[in-house]
Amino acid sequence: MKDIILTDPLPEFFLPPAQVRCELRYFDSATDADFAAARGILAYGHVRIDGQMMDRCPQLRVISNHGVGVDHIDLQAAAARGIPVGNTPGCVDAATADLTIALMLATARRLVVSDAFARSADFTQYNPALLIGQEVTGSTLGIVGMGRIGCEVARRAKAFQMRLLYHNRSRRPEAEAEFGVEYRSLDDLLQESDFVSLNCPLTSETAGMIGAAELGKMKPTAILLNLARGQVVDTQALYEALRDETIQAAGLDVTDPEPLPRDHPLFQLSNVIITPHLGSATGRTRHTMMQRTLENLFAGLDGQPLPNEVQ
């Protein structure tokens, strides 16, 4: 008999390996009987999994998250009920760092605006004065969050001969030695950096970390990149800073809320690029994440230690 698993709708490539031993029940159509019979939860999207949901599942043995960030899962509630939570660290690092660099280049060189101009009737001849961007090579990059992803961002930025600063909850001497990154307080990092890259997890300490005061400390030519979580940045404050040119531009892979309402004023600005949470969205990374998600899920169902358990 297959295990009943609660989950979000899964992509087609995820179904065959999951259905080998699981009967899938999607959250939006699951019945009380499905919750009562569920032995596992596979969190593919960001459905909120709190103590109340866990209590609806008296047979629950494991929560397996497809991704690294677990801010949508009440870890204290899970621990109190003895339910292990797994995630997929490591496999998302390269892809997310790649997109960080992609957004840095795209915002610095105004690629989206330039593409639209090149397609328009206004582009009639080459003009060297058009759409002047920022030089990335030799600029200063400040990385907020020097974990696995932050280190991969630093590794890539070194190829652009960038001066590298970082802020982290604790200093990372090994990263300083390997990448030549210099530790700074958050205020000093904001003041010194040409690009500020947010690569930190969402926690009680980082929620709302970047607001009007922090944006006001950045250079008027600075660019903010958010590959963390939308809630790390005050959306209204960011809109006003971009509108008023307190900072030059922003590249956002995440927003608060996510997605933004279709009439949100950020969409009216030309100095922001927004992508739909694509940090880990490559075929290789998604398949690796799937494998690790299922490894955690199956281990928990079997009462075994999770290969990647959130501590």
mmCIF file of C-alpha atoms in Angstrom:
data_model
loop_
_atom_site.group_PDB
_atom_site.id
_atom_site.type_symbol
_atom_site.label_atom_id
_atom_site.label_comp_id
_atom_site.label_asym_id
_atom_site.label_seq_id
_atom_site.Cartn_x
_atom_site.Cartn_y
_atom_site.Cartn_z
ATOM 1 C CA MET A 1 0.000 0.000 0.000
ATOM 2 C CA LYS A 2 1.393 3.394 -1.016
ATOM 3 C CA ASP A 3 1.942 6.232 1.452
ATOM 4 C CA ILE A 4 -0.437 9.197 1.280
ATOM 5 C CA ILE A 5 1.543 12.402 0.699
ATOM 6 C CA LEU A 6 0.203 15.954 0.760
ATOM 7 C CA THR A 7 1.797 18.315 -1.742
ATOM 8 C CA ASP A 8 1.394 21.198 -4.166
ATOM 9 C CA PRO A 9 0.818 20.361 -7.830
ATOM 10 C CA LEU A 10 4.068 18.874 -9.122
ATOM 11 C CA PRO A 11 5.638 19.161 -12.597
ATOM 12 C CA GLU A 12 5.421 16.126 -14.859
ATOM 13 C CA PHE A 13 9.053 15.070 -14.402
ATOM 14 C CA PHE A 14 8.502 14.856 -10.631
ATOM 15 C CA LEU A 15 5.542 12.476 -10.818
ATOM 16 C CA PRO A 16 6.999 9.069 -11.841
ATOM 17 C CA PRO A 17 9.680 8.833 -9.110
ATOM 18 C CA ALA A 18 7.284 10.170 -6.465
ATOM 19 C CA GLN A 19 4.450 7.865 -7.428
ATOM 20 C CA VAL A 20 6.640 4.787 -7.133
ATOM 21 C CA ARG A 21 5.687 4.631 -3.480
ATOM 22 C CA CYS A 22 3.342 7.560 -2.871
ATOM 23 C CA GLU A 23 -0.278 8.443 -3.465
ATOM 24 C CA LEU A 24 -0.275 12.214 -3.986
ATOM 25 C CA ARG A 25 -3.015 14.426 -2.599
ATOM 26 C CA TYR A 26 -2.870 18.102 -3.521
ATOM 27 C CA PHE A 27 -3.479 20.644 -0.756
ATOM 28 C CA ASP A 28 -6.242 22.512 -2.553
ATOM 29 C CA SER A 29 -8.360 19.387 -3.085
ATOM 30 C CA ALA A 30 -7.320 17.172 -0.157
ATOM 31 C CA THR A 31 -10.132 15.914 2.052
ATOM 32 C CA ASP A 32 -10.147 15.526 5.818
ATOM 33 C CA ALA A 33 -9.576 11.814 5.211
ATOM 34 C CA ASP A 34 -6.476 12.612 3.127
ATOM 35 C CA PHE A 35 -5.053 14.758 5.925
ATOM 36 C CA ALA A 36 -5.833 12.057 8.469
ATOM 37 C CA ALA A 37 -4.048 9.413 6.382
ATOM 38 C CA ALA A 38 -1.056 11.524 5.293
ATOM 39 C CA ARG A 39 2.316 10.202 6.408
ATOM 40 C CA GLY A 40 4.339 12.897 4.673
ATOM 41 C CA ILE A 41 4.216 16.443 3.285
ATOM 42 C CA LEU A 42 6.175 17.405 0.187
ATOM 43 C CA ALA A 43 6.418 21.212 0.096
ATOM 44 C CA TYR A 44 7.047 22.000 -3.569
ATOM 45 C CA GLY A 45 5.874 25.628 -3.513
ATOM 46 C CA HIS A 46 5.535 27.914 -0.538
ATOM 47 C CA VAL A 47 2.305 26.740 1.037
ATOM 48 C CA ARG A 48 2.350 27.687 4.715
ATOM 49 C CA ILE A 49 2.862 24.575 6.847
ATOM 50 C CA ASP A 50 2.078 25.423 10.465
ATOM 51 C CA GLY A 51 1.185 23.541 13.606
ATOM 52 C CA GLN A 52 -2.497 23.561 12.741
ATOM 53 C CA MET A 53 -1.829 21.757 9.470
ATOM 54 C CA MET A 54 0.462 19.286 11.207
ATOM 55 C CA ASP A 55 -2.237 18.529 13.773
ATOM 56 C CA ARG A 56 -4.599 17.597 10.962
ATOM 57 C CA CYS A 57 -2.108 14.832 10.082
ATOM 58 C CA PRO A 58 -1.852 12.509 13.112
ATOM 59 C CA GLN A 59 0.249 10.023 11.118
ATOM 60 C CA LEU A 60 2.703 12.624 9.798
ATOM 61 C CA ARG A 61 6.294 11.364 9.846
ATOM 62 C CA VAL A 62 8.204 13.832 7.659
ATOM 63 C CA ILE A 63 8.066 17.212 5.913
ATOM 64 C CA SER A 64 10.313 17.394 2.851
ATOM 65 C CA ASN A 65 10.899 20.826 1.342
ATOM 66 C CA HIS A 66 11.816 21.302 -2.319
ATOM 67 C CA GLY A 67 14.334 24.103 -1.807
ATOM 68 C CA VAL A 68 16.654 25.509 0.804
ATOM 69 C CA GLY A 69 14.527 28.245 2.372
ATOM 70 C CA VAL A 70 12.075 26.928 4.976
ATOM 71 C CA ASP A 71 10.567 30.197 6.195
ATOM 72 C CA HIS A 72 7.122 28.901 5.162
ATOM 73 C CA ILE A 73 7.433 25.929 7.548
ATOM 74 C CA ASP A 74 6.973 26.337 11.306
ATOM 75 C CA LEU A 75 10.118 24.554 12.428
ATOM 76 C CA GLN A 76 9.342 24.972 16.125
ATOM 77 C CA ALA A 77 5.949 23.367 15.662
ATOM 78 C CA ALA A 78 7.535 20.492 13.744
ATOM 79 C CA ALA A 79 10.200 19.962 16.402
ATOM 80 C CA ALA A 80 7.604 20.004 19.183
ATOM 81 C CA ARG A 81 5.754 17.203 17.379
ATOM 82 C CA GLY A 82 8.888 15.223 16.594
ATOM 83 C CA ILE A 83 8.496 15.686 12.835
ATOM 84 C CA PRO A 84 11.798 16.004 10.937
ATOM 85 C CA VAL A 85 12.023 18.628 8.184
ATOM 86 C CA GLY A 86 14.307 18.161 5.187
ATOM 87 C CA ASN A 87 15.529 20.623 2.575
ATOM 88 C CA THR A 88 17.937 20.682 -0.377
ATOM 89 C CA PRO A 89 21.093 22.645 0.511
ATOM 90 C CA GLY A 90 24.057 22.760 -1.816
ATOM 91 C CA CYS A 91 22.389 21.928 -5.109
ATOM 92 C CA VAL A 92 20.875 25.413 -5.639
ATOM 93 C CA ASP A 93 24.043 27.387 -4.991
ATOM 94 C CA ALA A 94 25.550 27.599 -8.476
ATOM 95 C CA ALA A 95 22.314 28.386 -10.295
ATOM 96 C CA THR A 96 21.313 31.083 -7.793
ATOM 97 C CA ALA A 97 24.762 32.651 -7.925
ATOM 98 C CA ASP A 98 24.594 32.607 -11.732
ATOM 99 C CA LEU A 99 21.308 34.523 -11.657
ATOM 100 C CA THR A 100 22.767 36.995 -9.162
ATOM 101 C CA ILE A 101 25.498 37.823 -11.645
ATOM 102 C CA ALA A 102 23.004 37.867 -14.516
ATOM 103 C CA LEU A 103 20.844 40.445 -12.736
ATOM 104 C CA MET A 104 23.918 42.475 -11.820
ATOM 105 C CA LEU A 105 24.966 42.650 -15.462
ATOM 106 C CA ALA A 106 21.455 43.217 -16.754
ATOM 107 C CA THR A 107 20.743 46.118 -14.420
ATOM 108 C CA ALA A 108 24.192 47.657 -14.781
ATOM 109 C CA ARG A 109 24.054 47.602 -18.582
ATOM 110 C CA ARG A 110 20.296 48.363 -18.785
ATOM 111 C CA LEU A 111 19.610 45.316 -20.922
ATOM 112 C CA VAL A 112 15.815 45.214 -20.655
ATOM 113 C CA VAL A 113 15.390 48.884 -21.564
ATOM 114 C CA SER A 114 17.982 48.498 -24.314
ATOM 115 C CA ASP A 115 16.200 45.490 -25.788
ATOM 116 C CA ALA A 116 12.907 47.382 -25.882
ATOM 117 C CA PHE A 117 14.600 50.389 -27.515
ATOM 118 C CA ALA A 118 16.355 48.247 -30.114
ATOM 119 C CA ARG A 119 12.988 46.752 -31.128
ATOM 120 C CA SER A 120 11.220 50.119 -31.273
ATOM 121 C CA ALA A 121 10.762 52.566 -34.129
ATOM 122 C CA ASP A 122 12.892 55.071 -32.214
ATOM 123 C CA PHE A 123 16.110 53.187 -32.990
ATOM 124 C CA THR A 124 17.070 54.693 -36.325
ATOM 125 C CA GLN A 125 20.833 55.033 -36.025
ATOM 126 C CA TYR A 126 23.723 54.236 -33.713
ATOM 127 C CA ASN A 127 24.288 56.908 -31.070
ATOM 128 C CA PRO A 128 27.230 56.507 -28.647
ATOM 129 C CA ALA A 129 25.427 58.650 -26.065
ATOM 130 C CA LEU A 130 22.482 56.283 -25.695
ATOM 131 C CA LEU A 131 21.765 54.127 -22.652
ATOM 132 C CA ILE A 132 25.058 54.544 -20.842
ATOM 133 C CA GLY A 133 25.388 51.886 -18.155
ATOM 134 C CA GLN A 134 27.631 51.089 -15.242
ATOM 135 C CA GLU A 135 30.982 49.336 -15.396
ATOM 136 C CA VAL A 136 30.928 46.057 -13.498
ATOM 137 C CA THR A 137 34.607 45.201 -13.822
ATOM 138 C CA GLY A 138 36.579 46.766 -10.996
ATOM 139 C CA SER A 139 33.484 47.915 -9.082
ATOM 140 C CA THR A 140 32.719 47.123 -5.437
ATOM 141 C CA LEU A 141 30.249 44.354 -4.654
ATOM 142 C CA GLY A 142 28.789 44.024 -1.171
ATOM 143 C CA ILE A 143 27.372 40.572 -0.387
ATOM 144 C CA VAL A 144 24.858 40.317 2.452
ATOM 145 C CA GLY A 145 24.808 36.692 3.554
ATOM 146 C CA MET A 146 28.082 34.815 3.150
ATOM 147 C CA GLY A 147 26.703 31.299 3.114
ATOM 148 C CA ARG A 148 27.041 28.801 0.284
ATOM 149 C CA ILE A 149 25.339 31.044 -2.278
ATOM 150 C CA GLY A 150 27.180 34.157 -1.136
ATOM 151 C CA CYS A 151 30.486 32.332 -1.548
ATOM 152 C CA GLU A 152 29.528 31.254 -5.070
ATOM 153 C CA VAL A 153 28.634 34.857 -5.918
ATOM 154 C CA ALA A 154 32.062 35.941 -4.653
ATOM 155 C CA ARG A 155 33.743 33.231 -6.720
ATOM 156 C CA ARG A 156 32.098 34.542 -9.892
ATOM 157 C CA ALA A 157 32.620 38.216 -9.048
ATOM 158 C CA LYS A 158 36.365 37.670 -8.752
ATOM 159 C CA ALA A 159 36.413 37.076 -12.515
ATOM 160 C CA PHE A 160 35.245 40.681 -12.905
ATOM 161 C CA GLN A 161 38.111 41.906 -10.722
ATOM 162 C CA MET A 162 35.619 43.301 -8.238
ATOM 163 C CA ARG A 163 36.447 44.510 -4.777
ATOM 164 C CA LEU A 164 34.411 42.260 -2.495
ATOM 165 C CA LEU A 165 32.815 43.193 0.814
ATOM 166 C CA TYR A 166 30.482 41.062 2.907
ATOM 167 C CA HIS A 167 28.184 41.228 5.896
ATOM 168 C CA ASN A 168 27.129 38.122 7.767
ATOM 169 C CA ARG A 169 25.756 37.178 11.171
ATOM 170 C CA SER A 170 29.257 35.929 12.006
ATOM 171 C CA ARG A 171 32.587 36.447 10.300
ATOM 172 C CA ARG A 172 33.755 33.843 7.787
ATOM 173 C CA PRO A 173 37.579 33.672 8.001
ATOM 174 C CA GLU A 174 37.710 30.801 5.504
ATOM 175 C CA ALA A 175 35.790 32.865 2.933
ATOM 176 C CA GLU A 176 38.003 35.870 3.604
ATOM 177 C CA ALA A 177 41.056 33.733 2.890
ATOM 178 C CA GLU A 178 39.661 32.030 -0.217
ATOM 179 C CA PHE A 179 37.941 34.952 -1.940
ATOM 180 C CA GLY A 180 39.618 38.024 -0.468
ATOM 181 C CA VAL A 181 36.294 39.345 0.828
ATOM 182 C CA GLU A 182 36.433 42.027 3.502
ATOM 183 C CA TYR A 183 33.999 42.041 6.432
ATOM 184 C CA ARG A 184 31.929 45.179 7.004
ATOM 185 C CA SER A 185 29.060 46.235 9.201
ATOM 186 C CA LEU A 186 25.837 46.484 7.206
ATOM 187 C CA ASP A 187 25.960 50.288 7.263
ATOM 188 C CA ASP A 188 29.543 50.409 6.000
ATOM 189 C CA LEU A 189 28.831 47.841 3.296
ATOM 190 C CA LEU A 190 25.851 49.849 2.035
ATOM 191 C CA GLN A 191 27.865 53.055 1.949
ATOM 192 C CA GLU A 192 30.875 51.585 0.131
ATOM 193 C CA SER A 193 29.284 49.255 -2.418
ATOM 194 C CA ASP A 194 28.425 49.915 -6.057
ATOM 195 C CA PHE A 195 26.300 46.747 -6.043
ATOM 196 C CA VAL A 196 24.605 45.232 -2.990
ATOM 197 C CA SER A 197 23.614 41.586 -3.349
ATOM 198 C CA LEU A 198 21.189 40.077 -0.832
ATOM 199 C CA ASN A 199 21.859 36.338 -0.555
ATOM 200 C CA CYS A 200 20.774 35.722 3.030
ATOM 201 C CA PRO A 201 17.991 33.492 4.395
ATOM 202 C CA LEU A 202 14.771 35.023 5.699
ATOM 203 C CA THR A 203 14.891 35.044 9.497
ATOM 204 C CA SER A 204 13.590 37.264 12.275
ATOM 205 C CA GLU A 205 16.902 39.150 11.997
ATOM 206 C CA THR A 206 16.793 39.698 8.229
ATOM 207 C CA ALA A 207 13.076 40.441 7.779
ATOM 208 C CA GLY A 208 12.804 44.117 6.831
ATOM 209 C CA MET A 209 16.596 44.460 6.902
ATOM 210 C CA ILE A 210 16.605 46.858 3.939
ATOM 211 C CA GLY A 211 14.254 49.791 4.450
ATOM 212 C CA ALA A 212 14.236 53.508 3.727
ATOM 213 C CA ALA A 213 17.096 54.249 6.139
ATOM 214 C CA GLU A 214 19.322 51.572 4.627
ATOM 215 C CA LEU A 215 18.538 52.546 1.043
ATOM 216 C CA GLY A 216 19.367 56.130 1.961
ATOM 217 C CA LYS A 217 22.880 55.047 2.960
ATOM 218 C CA MET A 218 23.623 53.591 -0.468
ATOM 219 C CA LYS A 219 25.322 55.540 -3.246
ATOM 220 C CA PRO A 220 22.942 57.270 -5.684
ATOM 221 C CA THR A 221 24.673 55.199 -8.396
ATOM 222 C CA ALA A 222 24.281 51.918 -6.477
ATOM 223 C CA ILE A 223 22.268 48.898 -7.593
ATOM 224 C CA LEU A 224 20.411 46.556 -5.231
ATOM 225 C CA LEU A 225 20.062 42.848 -6.072
ATOM 226 C CA ASN A 226 17.643 40.659 -4.111
ATOM 227 C CA LEU A 227 18.065 36.901 -4.509
ATOM 228 C CA ALA A 228 17.104 36.218 -0.879
ATOM 229 C CA ARG A 229 13.423 36.593 0.001
ATOM 230 C CA GLY A 230 11.089 39.462 -0.762
ATOM 231 C CA GLN A 231 10.455 40.187 2.907
ATOM 232 C CA VAL A 232 14.105 41.141 3.429
ATOM 233 C CA VAL A 233 13.331 44.412 1.628
ATOM 234 C CA ASP A 234 10.630 46.975 2.407
ATOM 235 C CA THR A 235 8.846 47.067 -0.957
ATOM 236 C CA GLN A 236 7.345 50.539 -0.556
ATOM 237 C CA ALA A 237 10.680 51.982 0.542
ATOM 238 C CA LEU A 238 12.401 50.381 -2.438
ATOM 239 C CA TYR A 239 9.803 51.748 -4.841
ATOM 240 C CA GLU A 240 10.284 55.252 -3.471
ATOM 241 C CA ALA A 241 14.085 54.957 -3.603
ATOM 242 C CA LEU A 242 13.957 53.882 -7.251
ATOM 243 C CA ARG A 243 11.332 56.477 -8.163
ATOM 244 C CA ASP A 244 13.276 59.291 -6.499
ATOM 245 C CA GLU A 245 16.638 57.969 -7.762
ATOM 246 C CA THR A 246 17.966 57.551 -4.239
ATOM 247 C CA ILE A 247 19.606 54.493 -5.788
ATOM 248 C CA GLN A 248 20.121 53.890 -9.470
ATOM 249 C CA ALA A 249 18.451 50.519 -10.053
ATOM 250 C CA ALA A 250 17.400 47.160 -8.642
ATOM 251 C CA GLY A 251 17.326 43.564 -9.845
ATOM 252 C CA LEU A 252 14.737 41.471 -8.014
ATOM 253 C CA ASP A 253 14.216 37.740 -8.248
ATOM 254 C CA VAL A 254 11.886 37.855 -5.237
ATOM 255 C CA THR A 255 9.314 40.395 -4.069
ATOM 256 C CA ASP A 256 6.966 41.066 -1.176
ATOM 257 C CA PRO A 257 4.256 40.129 -1.847
ATOM 258 C CA GLU A 258 5.054 37.463 -4.404
ATOM 259 C CA PRO A 259 3.800 37.881 -7.013
ATOM 260 C CA LEU A 260 3.222 41.613 -6.899
ATOM 261 C CA PRO A 261 -0.281 42.858 -7.744
ATOM 262 C CA ARG A 262 -0.515 43.512 -11.470
ATOM 263 C CA ASP A 263 -1.063 47.229 -10.861
ATOM 264 C CA HIS A 264 1.917 47.630 -8.506
ATOM 265 C CA PRO A 265 3.817 50.884 -9.156
ATOM 266 C CA LEU A 266 7.165 49.060 -9.374
ATOM 267 C CA PHE A 267 6.068 47.836 -12.798
ATOM 268 C CA GLN A 268 5.931 51.438 -14.008
ATOM 269 C CA LEU A 269 9.628 52.017 -13.353
ATOM 270 C CA SER A 270 12.286 51.413 -15.984
ATOM 271 C CA ASN A 271 15.143 51.101 -13.482
ATOM 272 C CA VAL A 272 14.063 47.776 -12.015
ATOM 273 C CA ILE A 273 14.231 44.269 -13.469
ATOM 274 C CA ILE A 274 11.952 41.657 -11.889
ATOM 275 C CA THR A 275 12.188 37.918 -12.499
ATOM 276 C CA PRO A 276 9.643 35.387 -11.143
ATOM 277 C CA HIS A 277 11.740 33.656 -8.457
ATOM 278 C CA LEU A 278 14.040 31.852 -10.885
ATOM 279 C CA GLY A 279 17.141 31.546 -8.698
ATOM 280 C CA SER A 280 17.374 27.772 -8.942
ATOM 281 C CA ALA A 281 15.412 27.378 -12.172
ATOM 282 C CA THR A 282 17.734 25.345 -14.367
ATOM 283 C CA GLY A 283 17.018 21.831 -15.553
ATOM 284 C CA ARG A 284 20.036 20.290 -13.837
ATOM 285 C CA THR A 285 19.345 22.022 -10.522
ATOM 286 C CA ARG A 286 15.627 21.234 -10.536
ATOM 287 C CA HIS A 287 16.271 17.533 -11.133
ATOM 288 C CA THR A 288 18.886 17.415 -8.382
ATOM 289 C CA MET A 289 16.471 19.171 -6.031
ATOM 290 C CA MET A 290 13.802 16.624 -6.909
ATOM 291 C CA GLN A 291 16.133 13.736 -6.104
ATOM 292 C CA ARG A 292 17.120 15.195 -2.738
ATOM 293 C CA THR A 293 13.528 16.089 -1.869
ATOM 294 C CA LEU A 294 12.466 12.493 -2.470
ATOM 295 C CA GLU A 295 15.478 11.095 -0.610
ATOM 296 C CA ASN A 296 14.453 13.112 2.458
ATOM 297 C CA LEU A 297 10.808 12.144 2.038
ATOM 298 C CA PHE A 298 11.440 8.410 1.672
ATOM 299 C CA ALA A 299 13.930 8.353 4.548
ATOM 300 C CA GLY A 300 11.400 10.004 6.836
ATOM 301 C CA LEU A 301 8.650 7.611 5.772
ATOM 302 C CA ASP A 302 10.980 4.721 6.631
ATOM 303 C CA GLY A 303 11.851 6.201 10.009
ATOM 304 C CA GLN A 304 15.442 6.797 8.969
ATOM 305 C CA PRO A 305 17.557 9.948 9.478
ATOM 306 C CA LEU A 306 17.010 12.487 6.735
ATOM 307 C CA PRO A 307 20.060 12.997 4.469
ATOM 308 C CA ASN A 308 19.489 16.768 4.697
ATOM 309 C CA GLU A 309 17.587 17.545 7.877
ATOM 310 C CA VAL A 310 17.040 21.152 8.896
ATOM 311 C CA GLN A 311 18.596 21.668 12.317
#
